[in-house]
């Protein structure tokens, strides 16, 4: 039997969304910033029961890397994408598994026995901003031993593209390193998403350890800025320079250059390569480096919420990459899925599938 082409790894989470009509109240109550992603501290812990009981909520499949897996699956043939992460043996897990199955993502979860529960993310919306407050629960119990399970080892052996969410560095640097080193030593492509500003800020050591094994790094403008600050770059270093510096950072497999992609919401996406003419296979950047890709306009009244848009950009990019598309096409598909996601409640795409 053929194995999936793409493997994504991350924290499987169920998103519990509060819409903009009630969002600001909860931002204030729990002292959350309107556009941020954090790990819940003690003071945030009551938020999950509170919103479930007192607000009108939407439950949607989440977890950054899991969203990206569904995004990649959108553009690839059936059963091309697998996803690993750790969950509890509960209803939340069943909801996530069903969402993956409906979109042809193979869930190769590590299932923790009770009382461990599947992780959750409170998504508090206000205007076009989203505040993500996460309790990882079972997700942080992932162990590297899962990578050696026969089903997973088989997927790892067959996959050609590996995607790791930066969020995993909060607890699982060992597994990230093992997966990335294995993949990279076999000549496979390793993609990492910075995920949130707090990753370069507070998990810099772990990030620096993983970065040499990364072929393609994806992040947004605030994550790139947080990296620049953590790395001691001068204040106000232009984003294009940050991307160029990140591309040039040390690499274990120096014969394969690194590509760095920085999205900026509705503003243009930047792509920098450490060696434009020999970039990973079909990802050459000969004309301009870094290169700027304008983002097609999306009318404000078409935006439902922005939760998951960055993950779906990454999913579209990754799927197109696995299809063998060139860089311009990969970015274009990424933009399309990011925008499609903005028109849906939560990290979702349009079904029946639209042509992208
Ligand atoms: C460790 N943290 C904080 C997280 C996350 C996360 N996924 C993994 N780990 N915090 C939020 N998310 C997910 O990000 C998506 C939007 O990009 C949310 O579940 C949401 O679906």
CSV table of C-alpha atoms and ligand atoms in Angstrom, one decimal:
chain,number,residue,atom,x,y,z
A,1,UNK,CA,0.0,0.0,0.0
A,2,UNK,CA,1.3,3.5,-0.7
A,3,UNK,CA,2.1,5.7,2.2
A,4,UNK,CA,1.3,9.4,2.5
A,5,UNK,CA,3.5,12.0,0.8
A,6,UNK,CA,3.2,14.6,3.6
A,7,UNK,CA,3.5,14.2,7.4
A,8,UNK,CA,2.5,17.0,9.7
A,9,UNK,CA,3.2,17.0,13.5
A,10,UNK,CA,1.6,19.3,16.1
A,11,UNK,CA,-0.6,19.8,19.1
A,12,UNK,CA,-4.1,18.5,18.3
A,13,UNK,CA,-6.6,21.0,19.8
A,14,UNK,CA,-10.3,21.5,19.7
A,15,UNK,CA,-11.0,25.2,19.1
A,16,UNK,CA,-13.8,26.8,21.1
A,17,UNK,CA,-14.7,30.1,19.4
A,18,UNK,CA,-16.4,33.1,20.8
A,19,UNK,CA,-17.5,35.5,18.1
A,20,UNK,CA,-16.9,39.3,17.9
A,21,UNK,CA,-20.2,40.2,19.5
A,22,UNK,CA,-19.1,38.8,22.8
A,23,UNK,CA,-15.3,38.5,22.3
A,24,UNK,CA,-14.2,41.9,23.7
A,25,UNK,CA,-15.8,41.1,27.1
A,26,UNK,CA,-13.8,37.9,27.5
A,27,UNK,CA,-10.5,39.6,26.3
A,28,UNK,CA,-11.0,42.1,29.1
A,29,UNK,CA,-12.1,39.5,31.7
A,30,UNK,CA,-9.1,37.3,31.1
A,31,UNK,CA,-6.5,40.0,30.3
A,32,UNK,CA,-5.9,38.8,26.8
A,33,UNK,CA,-4.5,40.8,23.8
A,34,UNK,CA,-6.8,41.0,20.8
A,35,UNK,CA,-4.3,39.4,18.4
A,36,UNK,CA,-2.1,36.9,20.2
A,37,UNK,CA,-1.4,33.2,20.8
A,38,UNK,CA,-0.5,32.1,24.3
A,39,UNK,CA,-0.4,29.1,26.6
A,40,UNK,CA,-3.0,29.5,29.3
A,41,UNK,CA,-1.6,30.6,32.7
A,42,UNK,CA,-3.4,29.8,36.0
A,43,UNK,CA,-5.5,32.9,35.7
A,44,UNK,CA,-6.8,31.8,32.3
A,45,UNK,CA,-7.8,28.3,33.2
A,46,UNK,CA,-11.5,29.1,34.0
A,47,UNK,CA,-12.0,30.5,30.5
A,48,UNK,CA,-12.9,27.2,28.9
A,49,UNK,CA,-15.8,26.3,31.3
A,50,UNK,CA,-16.8,30.0,31.3
A,51,UNK,CA,-17.3,30.4,27.6
A,52,UNK,CA,-18.9,27.0,27.1
A,53,UNK,CA,-21.4,27.9,29.8
A,54,UNK,CA,-22.0,31.6,29.2
A,55,UNK,CA,-21.2,32.4,25.6
A,56,UNK,CA,-22.4,31.3,22.2
A,57,UNK,CA,-19.5,29.2,21.0
A,58,UNK,CA,-18.6,27.3,17.9
A,59,UNK,CA,-16.6,24.1,18.2
A,60,UNK,CA,-14.1,23.7,15.3
A,61,UNK,CA,-11.2,21.4,14.7
A,62,UNK,CA,-8.0,23.3,15.4
A,63,UNK,CA,-4.3,22.8,16.3
A,64,UNK,CA,-2.0,24.8,14.0
A,65,UNK,CA,-0.3,21.8,12.3
A,66,UNK,CA,-3.5,19.9,12.1
A,67,UNK,CA,-5.1,22.8,10.2
A,68,UNK,CA,-2.2,22.8,7.9
A,69,UNK,CA,-2.6,19.1,7.3
A,70,UNK,CA,-6.2,19.6,6.2
A,71,UNK,CA,-5.1,22.5,4.0
A,72,UNK,CA,-2.5,20.4,2.3
A,73,UNK,CA,-5.0,17.6,1.9
A,74,UNK,CA,-7.3,20.0,0.1
A,75,UNK,CA,-5.0,20.2,-2.9
A,76,UNK,CA,-3.6,16.7,-2.9
A,77,UNK,CA,-5.1,13.4,-3.9
A,78,UNK,CA,-6.9,11.3,-1.2
A,79,UNK,CA,-4.8,9.9,1.6
A,80,UNK,CA,-1.7,12.0,0.8
A,81,UNK,CA,-1.4,13.6,4.2
A,82,UNK,CA,-0.9,12.1,7.7
A,83,UNK,CA,-0.9,13.9,11.0
A,84,UNK,CA,0.7,13.0,14.3
A,85,UNK,CA,0.1,14.5,17.8
A,86,UNK,CA,-1.0,13.4,21.2
A,87,UNK,CA,-4.7,13.3,22.3
A,88,UNK,CA,-6.8,11.9,25.2
A,89,UNK,CA,-9.2,9.0,24.7
A,90,UNK,CA,-12.3,11.3,24.7
A,91,UNK,CA,-15.0,13.0,22.7
A,92,UNK,CA,-12.8,15.9,21.7
A,93,UNK,CA,-10.4,13.4,20.1
A,94,UNK,CA,-13.4,11.8,18.2
A,95,UNK,CA,-14.4,15.2,16.9
A,96,UNK,CA,-10.9,15.9,15.6
A,97,UNK,CA,-10.5,12.4,14.1
A,98,UNK,CA,-13.8,12.8,12.3
A,99,UNK,CA,-12.8,16.2,10.9
A,100,UNK,CA,-9.5,14.8,9.6
A,101,UNK,CA,-11.3,11.8,8.1
A,102,UNK,CA,-13.8,14.0,6.4
A,103,UNK,CA,-11.0,15.8,4.7
A,104,UNK,CA,-8.8,12.8,4.0
A,105,UNK,CA,-6.1,13.4,6.6
A,106,UNK,CA,-4.9,10.2,8.3
A,107,UNK,CA,-4.8,10.7,12.1
A,108,UNK,CA,-1.9,8.7,13.5
A,109,UNK,CA,-2.5,10.0,17.0
A,110,UNK,CA,-0.7,8.9,20.1
A,111,UNK,CA,-3.6,8.3,22.5
A,112,UNK,CA,-3.1,8.9,26.2
A,113,UNK,CA,-5.1,6.9,28.7
A,114,UNK,CA,-7.6,8.7,31.0
A,115,UNK,CA,-7.6,11.0,32.9
A,116,UNK,CA,-5.6,12.8,30.2
A,117,UNK,CA,-7.9,15.0,28.0
A,118,UNK,CA,-7.5,16.3,24.5
A,119,UNK,CA,-6.2,19.9,24.4
A,120,UNK,CA,-8.4,22.9,23.7
A,121,UNK,CA,-7.9,26.4,22.5
A,122,UNK,CA,-10.2,29.3,23.4
A,123,UNK,CA,-10.4,31.5,20.3
A,124,UNK,CA,-11.7,34.9,21.3
A,125,UNK,CA,-12.6,37.0,18.2
A,126,UNK,CA,-12.9,40.8,18.0
A,127,UNK,CA,-13.2,42.5,14.7
A,128,UNK,CA,-10.7,40.8,12.4
A,129,UNK,CA,-8.4,39.8,15.3
A,130,UNK,CA,-8.2,36.5,17.1
A,131,UNK,CA,-6.8,35.8,20.5
A,132,UNK,CA,-5.8,32.1,21.0
A,133,UNK,CA,-5.5,30.8,24.6
A,134,UNK,CA,-4.4,27.2,24.7
A,135,UNK,CA,-4.4,24.4,27.3
A,136,UNK,CA,-2.3,21.6,25.8
A,137,UNK,CA,-3.4,18.8,28.2
A,138,UNK,CA,-2.7,15.5,26.4
A,139,UNK,CA,-0.8,17.3,23.6
A,140,UNK,CA,2.2,17.9,25.7
A,141,UNK,CA,2.4,14.2,26.7
A,142,UNK,CA,3.7,13.3,23.2
A,143,UNK,CA,6.8,11.1,23.4
A,144,UNK,CA,9.4,10.4,20.8
A,145,UNK,CA,8.6,6.7,21.2
A,146,UNK,CA,5.5,7.4,19.0
A,147,UNK,CA,7.8,8.0,16.0
A,148,UNK,CA,9.0,4.4,16.3
A,149,UNK,CA,5.5,2.9,16.4
A,150,UNK,CA,5.2,0.7,13.2
A,151,UNK,CA,2.4,2.7,11.6
A,152,UNK,CA,4.2,6.0,12.2
A,153,UNK,CA,7.6,4.6,11.3
A,154,UNK,CA,6.1,3.4,8.0
A,155,UNK,CA,4.7,6.8,7.3
A,156,UNK,CA,8.0,8.5,8.1
A,157,UNK,CA,9.8,6.1,5.8
A,158,UNK,CA,7.5,6.9,2.9
A,159,UNK,CA,6.8,10.6,3.3
A,160,UNK,CA,8.7,13.2,1.3
A,161,UNK,CA,7.6,16.4,3.0
A,162,UNK,CA,7.6,16.9,6.8
A,163,UNK,CA,5.8,19.8,8.5
A,164,UNK,CA,6.4,20.8,12.1
A,165,UNK,CA,4.5,23.5,13.9
A,166,UNK,CA,6.8,25.7,16.1
A,167,UNK,CA,4.3,25.3,18.9
A,168,UNK,CA,5.6,21.8,19.4
A,169,UNK,CA,8.8,23.3,20.7
A,170,UNK,CA,7.0,24.2,23.9
A,171,UNK,CA,7.3,20.6,25.1
A,172,UNK,CA,8.6,18.3,22.3
A,173,UNK,CA,12.0,19.5,21.0
A,174,UNK,CA,13.3,16.0,21.2
A,175,UNK,CA,10.7,14.6,18.9
A,176,UNK,CA,11.1,17.6,16.5
A,177,UNK,CA,14.8,17.0,16.3
A,178,UNK,CA,14.4,13.3,15.7
A,179,UNK,CA,11.8,13.7,13.0
A,180,UNK,CA,13.7,16.6,11.3
A,181,UNK,CA,17.1,14.9,11.4
A,182,UNK,CA,15.7,11.6,10.1
A,183,UNK,CA,13.9,13.3,7.3
A,184,UNK,CA,16.8,15.6,6.4
A,185,UNK,CA,19.4,12.8,6.4
A,186,UNK,CA,17.2,11.0,3.9
A,187,UNK,CA,17.1,14.0,1.6
A,188,UNK,CA,13.4,14.8,2.4
A,189,UNK,CA,12.1,18.4,2.8
A,190,UNK,CA,11.6,19.7,6.3
A,191,UNK,CA,9.2,22.7,6.8
A,192,UNK,CA,8.9,24.5,10.1
A,193,UNK,CA,6.3,27.2,11.0
A,194,UNK,CA,7.3,29.7,13.7
A,195,UNK,CA,3.7,29.6,14.9
A,196,UNK,CA,3.7,32.5,17.3
A,197,UNK,CA,5.9,35.4,18.6
A,198,UNK,CA,6.3,33.6,21.9
A,199,UNK,CA,8.2,30.7,20.3
A,200,UNK,CA,11.3,32.7,19.1
A,201,UNK,CA,10.9,34.8,22.3
A,202,UNK,CA,10.7,32.1,25.0
A,203,UNK,CA,11.8,29.0,23.1
A,204,UNK,CA,14.8,30.4,21.3
A,205,UNK,CA,17.2,27.7,22.5
A,206,UNK,CA,15.0,25.0,21.1
A,207,UNK,CA,14.3,26.9,17.9
A,208,UNK,CA,18.0,27.4,17.3
A,209,UNK,CA,18.6,23.7,17.8
A,210,UNK,CA,16.0,22.7,15.2
A,211,UNK,CA,16.6,25.5,12.6
A,212,UNK,CA,19.7,23.9,11.1
A,213,UNK,CA,17.6,20.9,9.9
A,214,UNK,CA,14.9,23.1,8.4
A,215,UNK,CA,14.7,23.6,4.6
A,216,UNK,CA,11.7,25.9,4.5
A,217,UNK,CA,10.7,28.2,7.3
A,218,UNK,CA,7.3,29.9,7.4
A,219,UNK,CA,6.2,32.7,9.7
A,220,UNK,CA,4.2,35.9,9.8
A,221,UNK,CA,5.5,39.5,10.3
A,222,UNK,CA,5.1,39.5,14.1
A,223,UNK,CA,6.9,36.2,14.5
A,224,UNK,CA,9.7,37.3,12.3
A,225,UNK,CA,10.0,40.5,14.3
A,226,UNK,CA,10.1,38.5,17.6
A,227,UNK,CA,12.8,36.3,16.1
A,228,UNK,CA,14.8,39.4,15.1
A,229,UNK,CA,14.6,40.8,18.6
A,230,UNK,CA,15.5,37.5,20.2
A,231,UNK,CA,18.4,37.0,17.9
A,232,UNK,CA,19.7,40.5,18.8
A,233,UNK,CA,19.2,42.1,15.4
A,234,UNK,CA,19.1,45.8,15.4
A,235,UNK,CA,15.7,47.3,16.3
A,236,UNK,CA,13.7,48.1,13.2
A,237,UNK,CA,15.6,45.7,10.9
A,238,UNK,CA,13.5,45.5,7.8
A,239,UNK,CA,11.5,42.3,7.4
A,240,UNK,CA,13.2,41.5,4.2
A,241,UNK,CA,16.5,41.6,6.0
A,242,UNK,CA,15.2,39.4,8.8
A,243,UNK,CA,14.1,36.9,6.2
A,244,UNK,CA,17.4,37.0,4.5
A,245,UNK,CA,19.3,36.5,7.8
A,246,UNK,CA,17.1,33.6,8.7
A,247,UNK,CA,17.6,32.0,5.3
A,248,UNK,CA,21.4,32.3,5.8
A,249,UNK,CA,21.4,30.9,9.3
A,250,UNK,CA,23.4,27.7,9.8
A,251,UNK,CA,22.2,24.6,8.1
A,252,UNK,CA,23.1,20.9,8.6
A,253,UNK,CA,22.6,20.0,5.0
A,254,UNK,CA,24.4,23.0,3.4
A,255,UNK,CA,24.1,21.7,-0.1
A,256,UNK,CA,20.3,22.4,0.1
A,257,UNK,CA,19.6,26.0,0.6
A,258,UNK,CA,16.9,27.4,3.0
A,259,UNK,CA,13.8,29.2,1.9
A,260,UNK,CA,12.1,31.7,4.3
A,261,UNK,CA,8.5,32.8,3.8
A,262,UNK,CA,7.1,35.7,5.8
A,263,UNK,CA,3.4,36.4,5.4
A,264,UNK,CA,1.9,39.7,6.5
A,265,UNK,CA,-1.9,39.2,6.6
A,266,UNK,CA,-3.4,41.2,3.8
A,267,UNK,CA,-0.1,42.8,2.8
A,268,UNK,CA,2.4,41.1,0.6
A,269,UNK,CA,4.3,37.9,1.3
A,270,UNK,CA,8.1,37.9,1.3
A,271,UNK,CA,10.3,35.0,0.3
A,272,UNK,CA,14.0,34.9,0.8
A,273,UNK,CA,16.5,32.1,-0.2
A,274,UNK,CA,20.0,31.4,1.0
A,275,UNK,CA,20.9,30.4,-2.5
A,276,UNK,CA,18.4,31.5,-5.1
A,277,UNK,CA,19.5,29.5,-8.1
A,278,UNK,CA,19.7,26.1,-6.4
A,279,UNK,CA,16.8,26.5,-4.0
A,280,UNK,CA,15.1,23.3,-3.0
A,281,UNK,CA,14.3,21.7,-6.4
A,282,UNK,CA,11.5,23.6,-8.0
A,283,UNK,CA,11.7,26.6,-5.6
A,284,UNK,CA,14.2,28.8,-7.4
A,285,UNK,CA,14.2,32.6,-6.8
A,286,UNK,CA,16.4,33.8,-9.6
A,287,UNK,CA,14.7,37.0,-10.6
A,288,UNK,CA,14.6,38.8,-7.1
A,289,UNK,CA,15.8,37.7,-3.7
A,290,UNK,CA,13.9,38.4,-1.4
A,291,UNK,CA,10.9,38.4,-3.6
A,292,UNK,CA,7.6,40.1,-2.8
A,293,UNK,CA,4.3,38.5,-3.7
A,294,UNK,CA,1.2,40.8,-3.5
A,295,UNK,CA,-1.8,39.2,-1.8
A,296,UNK,CA,-5.0,39.4,-3.8
A,297,UNK,CA,-7.6,41.7,-2.2
A,298,UNK,CA,-10.3,40.3,0.0
A,299,UNK,CA,-13.2,42.7,0.7
A,300,UNK,CA,-13.6,43.3,4.5
A,301,UNK,CA,-17.2,42.2,4.4
A,302,UNK,CA,-16.1,38.8,3.1
A,303,UNK,CA,-14.0,38.1,6.3
A,304,UNK,CA,-15.8,36.0,8.9
A,305,UNK,CA,-12.7,35.5,11.0
A,306,UNK,CA,-9.0,35.1,10.6
A,307,UNK,CA,-8.5,32.0,12.8
A,308,UNK,CA,-6.4,29.5,11.0
A,309,UNK,CA,-5.7,31.7,7.9
A,310,UNK,CA,-1.9,31.4,8.4
A,311,UNK,CA,-2.1,27.6,8.8
A,312,UNK,CA,-4.2,27.3,5.7
A,313,UNK,CA,-1.7,29.4,3.8
A,314,UNK,CA,1.0,27.0,4.9
A,315,UNK,CA,-1.2,24.0,4.0
A,316,UNK,CA,-1.9,25.3,0.5
A,317,UNK,CA,1.8,26.0,0.0
A,318,UNK,CA,2.8,22.6,1.3
A,319,UNK,CA,0.2,20.8,-0.8
A,320,UNK,CA,1.3,22.6,-4.0
A,321,UNK,CA,4.9,21.9,-3.2
A,322,UNK,CA,4.2,18.2,-2.8
A,323,UNK,CA,2.4,18.3,-6.2
A,324,UNK,CA,5.7,19.6,-7.7
A,325,UNK,CA,4.5,23.1,-8.4
A,326,UNK,CA,7.0,26.0,-8.7
A,327,UNK,CA,7.5,28.6,-6.1
A,328,UNK,CA,5.1,31.2,-7.6
A,329,UNK,CA,2.3,28.6,-7.8
A,330,UNK,CA,2.9,27.4,-4.3
A,331,UNK,CA,2.6,30.9,-2.9
A,332,UNK,CA,-0.5,31.5,-5.0
A,333,UNK,CA,-2.2,28.4,-3.7
A,334,UNK,CA,-1.2,29.4,-0.2
A,335,UNK,CA,-2.8,32.8,-0.6
A,336,UNK,CA,-6.0,31.2,-2.0
A,337,UNK,CA,-6.4,28.8,0.9
A,338,UNK,CA,-5.6,31.6,3.5
A,339,UNK,CA,-8.3,33.7,2.0
A,340,UNK,CA,-10.8,30.9,1.7
A,341,UNK,CA,-10.3,30.2,5.4
A,342,UNK,CA,-11.0,33.9,6.2
A,343,UNK,CA,-14.5,33.4,4.8
A,344,UNK,CA,-15.3,30.5,7.1
A,345,UNK,CA,-16.0,30.2,10.8
A,346,UNK,CA,-12.6,29.0,12.2
A,347,UNK,CA,-9.8,27.1,10.4
A,348,UNK,CA,-12.1,25.7,7.7
A,349,UNK,CA,-12.1,25.5,3.9
A,350,UNK,CA,-15.0,25.4,1.4
A,351,UNK,CA,-16.7,22.1,0.5
A,352,UNK,CA,-17.4,20.8,-2.0
A,353,UNK,CA,-13.9,21.7,-3.0
A,354,UNK,CA,-13.3,24.7,-5.1
A,355,UNK,CA,-10.6,24.6,-7.8
A,356,UNK,CA,-7.4,26.3,-6.5
B,1,LIG,C1,1.1,25.5,22.2
B,1,LIG,N1,0.1,26.3,21.6
B,1,LIG,C2,-0.2,27.6,22.2
B,1,LIG,C3,-0.6,25.9,20.4
B,1,LIG,C4,-1.7,26.6,19.8
B,1,LIG,C5,-2.2,26.1,18.7
B,1,LIG,N2,-1.8,25.0,18.1
B,1,LIG,C6,-0.8,24.3,18.7
B,1,LIG,N3,-0.2,24.7,19.9
B,1,LIG,N4,-2.3,27.7,20.2
B,1,LIG,C7,-3.2,27.9,19.2
B,1,LIG,N5,-3.2,27.0,18.3
B,1,LIG,C8,-4.0,26.8,17.1
B,1,LIG,O1,-3.7,27.7,16.2
B,1,LIG,C9,-4.7,27.7,15.2
B,1,LIG,C10,-4.8,29.1,14.5
B,1,LIG,O2,-3.6,29.3,13.9
B,1,LIG,C11,-5.5,26.9,17.3
B,1,LIG,O3,-6.1,25.7,17.7
B,1,LIG,C12,-6.0,27.4,16.0
B,1,LIG,O4,-6.8,26.5,15.3
